[in-house]
């Protein structure tokens, strides 16, 4: 009887250096992925609050936030505005969160704290260099509250 035996030969085990480099590379890729998830999945918060004498504009993206207070007597003009053709000068522009200094044809530079929608309210105030643009959900109600 002719019996053939099958012999299996495996490669020599990899040394410590390739495994170490793989672990380092995997760690770096994981950190970059986590950073990108954190950066793009943060939930923006924008709130406009009118009390008796002050309009408070609050915006936050992740752990960073800012608050602007404008006393109502300083507001000299309030009008609805349609925002088109923006150009970001300084700030943050992410889906649903546009905060910073923007420029618009016909309006010039404005300080904007909006959800990036087109239907906005323009506030011209004394003491502010640029007009302020906000996008409340109830635009007409917001304008009426400021004028009363």
Tab-separated table of C-alpha atoms in Angstrom:
chain	number	residue	atom	x	y	z
A	1	UNK	CA	0.000	0.000	0.000
A	2	UNK	CA	1.184	3.355	-0.929
A	3	UNK	CA	0.332	5.707	1.850
A	4	UNK	CA	0.932	9.376	1.327
A	5	UNK	CA	1.100	11.535	4.351
A	6	UNK	CA	0.074	15.163	4.277
A	7	UNK	CA	2.353	17.460	6.099
A	8	UNK	CA	1.244	20.996	6.941
A	9	UNK	CA	3.772	23.746	7.425
A	10	UNK	CA	2.724	27.038	8.992
A	11	UNK	CA	4.635	30.289	8.797
A	12	UNK	CA	6.802	31.297	11.682
A	13	UNK	CA	4.898	33.454	14.185
A	14	UNK	CA	5.259	37.175	13.669
A	15	UNK	CA	7.553	38.940	16.065
A	16	UNK	CA	6.533	41.620	18.508
A	17	UNK	CA	7.299	44.616	16.253
A	18	UNK	CA	4.582	44.059	13.578
A	19	UNK	CA	1.953	43.430	16.246
A	20	UNK	CA	3.006	46.562	18.113
A	21	UNK	CA	2.775	48.677	14.939
A	22	UNK	CA	-0.645	47.203	14.175
A	23	UNK	CA	-1.868	48.059	17.683
A	24	UNK	CA	-0.544	51.627	17.403
A	25	UNK	CA	-2.145	52.089	13.983
A	26	UNK	CA	-5.448	50.659	15.201
A	27	UNK	CA	-5.368	53.021	18.207
A	28	UNK	CA	-4.729	56.081	16.029
A	29	UNK	CA	-7.494	55.168	13.589
A	30	UNK	CA	-9.897	54.604	16.501
A	31	UNK	CA	-9.080	58.000	18.045
A	32	UNK	CA	-9.601	59.787	14.724
A	33	UNK	CA	-12.936	57.997	14.238
A	34	UNK	CA	-14.121	58.921	17.749
A	35	UNK	CA	-13.070	62.560	17.207
A	36	UNK	CA	-14.992	62.742	13.924
A	37	UNK	CA	-18.087	61.216	15.519
A	38	UNK	CA	-17.931	63.721	18.370
A	39	UNK	CA	-17.376	66.644	15.993
A	40	UNK	CA	-20.170	65.867	13.547
A	41	UNK	CA	-22.803	64.348	15.829
A	42	UNK	CA	-22.948	67.043	18.512
A	43	UNK	CA	-26.447	68.379	18.963
A	44	UNK	CA	-26.672	72.163	18.601
A	45	UNK	CA	-28.820	74.230	20.970
A	46	UNK	CA	-30.075	77.703	20.075
A	47	UNK	CA	-32.544	79.560	22.294
A	48	UNK	CA	-33.968	83.088	22.214
A	49	UNK	CA	-35.549	84.334	25.441
A	50	UNK	CA	-37.345	87.634	25.946
A	51	UNK	CA	-38.031	88.732	29.511
A	52	UNK	CA	-39.313	92.153	30.575
A	53	UNK	CA	-36.258	94.175	29.518
A	54	UNK	CA	-33.749	91.851	27.848
A	55	UNK	CA	-33.384	89.590	24.833
A	56	UNK	CA	-31.048	86.707	25.661
A	57	UNK	CA	-29.569	84.736	22.764
A	58	UNK	CA	-28.054	81.415	23.853
A	59	UNK	CA	-26.151	79.083	21.541
A	60	UNK	CA	-24.238	75.908	22.336
A	61	UNK	CA	-22.562	73.193	20.320
A	62	UNK	CA	-21.326	70.362	22.485
A	63	UNK	CA	-19.563	71.728	25.532
A	64	UNK	CA	-18.886	75.186	24.089
A	65	UNK	CA	-21.564	77.820	24.420
A	66	UNK	CA	-22.117	81.543	24.367
A	67	UNK	CA	-24.774	83.930	25.543
A	68	UNK	CA	-25.563	87.422	24.270
A	69	UNK	CA	-27.807	89.845	26.120
A	70	UNK	CA	-29.394	92.825	24.417
A	71	UNK	CA	-31.570	95.220	26.380
A	72	UNK	CA	-34.806	95.923	24.527
A	73	UNK	CA	-34.469	99.740	24.515
A	74	UNK	CA	-31.187	99.348	22.531
A	75	UNK	CA	-33.036	97.651	19.660
A	76	UNK	CA	-33.801	100.369	17.116
A	77	UNK	CA	-35.116	98.227	14.263
A	78	UNK	CA	-36.732	94.800	13.994
A	79	UNK	CA	-37.717	93.376	10.633
A	80	UNK	CA	-38.230	90.029	8.919
A	81	UNK	CA	-35.459	89.105	6.530
A	82	UNK	CA	-34.897	86.406	3.913
A	83	UNK	CA	-31.326	85.098	4.095
A	84	UNK	CA	-29.741	83.965	0.826
A	85	UNK	CA	-26.198	83.864	-0.480
A	86	UNK	CA	-24.340	83.816	2.822
A	87	UNK	CA	-20.603	83.924	3.180
A	88	UNK	CA	-19.062	82.822	6.470
A	89	UNK	CA	-16.465	85.314	7.697
A	90	UNK	CA	-15.826	83.864	11.161
A	91	UNK	CA	-17.628	81.272	13.242
A	92	UNK	CA	-19.281	77.897	12.814
A	93	UNK	CA	-21.499	76.716	9.975
A	94	UNK	CA	-22.822	73.185	10.446
A	95	UNK	CA	-26.215	71.769	9.469
A	96	UNK	CA	-28.728	73.372	11.838
A	97	UNK	CA	-26.141	75.616	13.532
A	98	UNK	CA	-24.838	78.846	11.966
A	99	UNK	CA	-23.209	81.085	14.556
A	100	UNK	CA	-20.699	83.829	13.874
A	101	UNK	CA	-20.014	86.679	11.498
A	102	UNK	CA	-21.666	86.229	8.089
A	103	UNK	CA	-22.003	88.476	5.034
A	104	UNK	CA	-25.059	88.697	2.788
A	105	UNK	CA	-25.621	90.626	-0.435
A	106	UNK	CA	-27.774	93.648	0.396
A	107	UNK	CA	-27.298	93.268	4.160
A	108	UNK	CA	-23.547	93.360	4.538
A	109	UNK	CA	-21.950	91.752	7.588
A	110	UNK	CA	-24.208	90.489	10.370
A	111	UNK	CA	-23.732	88.691	13.648
A	112	UNK	CA	-25.757	85.524	13.222
A	113	UNK	CA	-27.104	82.986	15.726
A	114	UNK	CA	-29.442	80.832	13.655
A	115	UNK	CA	-30.439	77.333	12.622
A	116	UNK	CA	-29.269	78.130	9.040
A	117	UNK	CA	-32.808	78.553	7.715
A	118	UNK	CA	-33.745	81.377	5.345
A	119	UNK	CA	-36.610	82.980	7.309
A	120	UNK	CA	-34.936	85.259	9.838
A	121	UNK	CA	-35.357	88.383	11.939
A	122	UNK	CA	-32.866	91.243	11.640
A	123	UNK	CA	-32.179	93.301	14.771
A	124	UNK	CA	-30.398	96.647	14.495
A	125	UNK	CA	-29.121	97.690	17.907
A	126	UNK	CA	-27.146	100.542	19.343
A	127	UNK	CA	-23.871	99.413	20.841
A	128	UNK	CA	-23.425	96.528	18.385
A	129	UNK	CA	-21.148	96.920	15.374
A	130	UNK	CA	-23.159	94.602	13.115
A	131	UNK	CA	-26.880	93.879	13.046
A	132	UNK	CA	-27.920	90.639	14.737
A	133	UNK	CA	-29.786	87.918	12.815
A	134	UNK	CA	-31.865	85.226	14.561
A	135	UNK	CA	-34.292	82.549	13.334
A	136	UNK	CA	-37.045	81.956	15.891
A	137	UNK	CA	-39.610	79.263	15.124
A	138	UNK	CA	-42.486	81.781	15.412
A	139	UNK	CA	-41.007	84.725	13.531
A	140	UNK	CA	-44.095	86.953	13.687
A	141	UNK	CA	-44.693	86.220	17.376
A	142	UNK	CA	-41.042	87.007	18.124
A	143	UNK	CA	-41.263	90.342	16.282
A	144	UNK	CA	-44.508	91.227	18.101
A	145	UNK	CA	-42.922	90.373	21.468
A	146	UNK	CA	-39.954	92.649	20.733
A	147	UNK	CA	-42.131	95.533	19.585
A	148	UNK	CA	-44.511	95.418	22.558
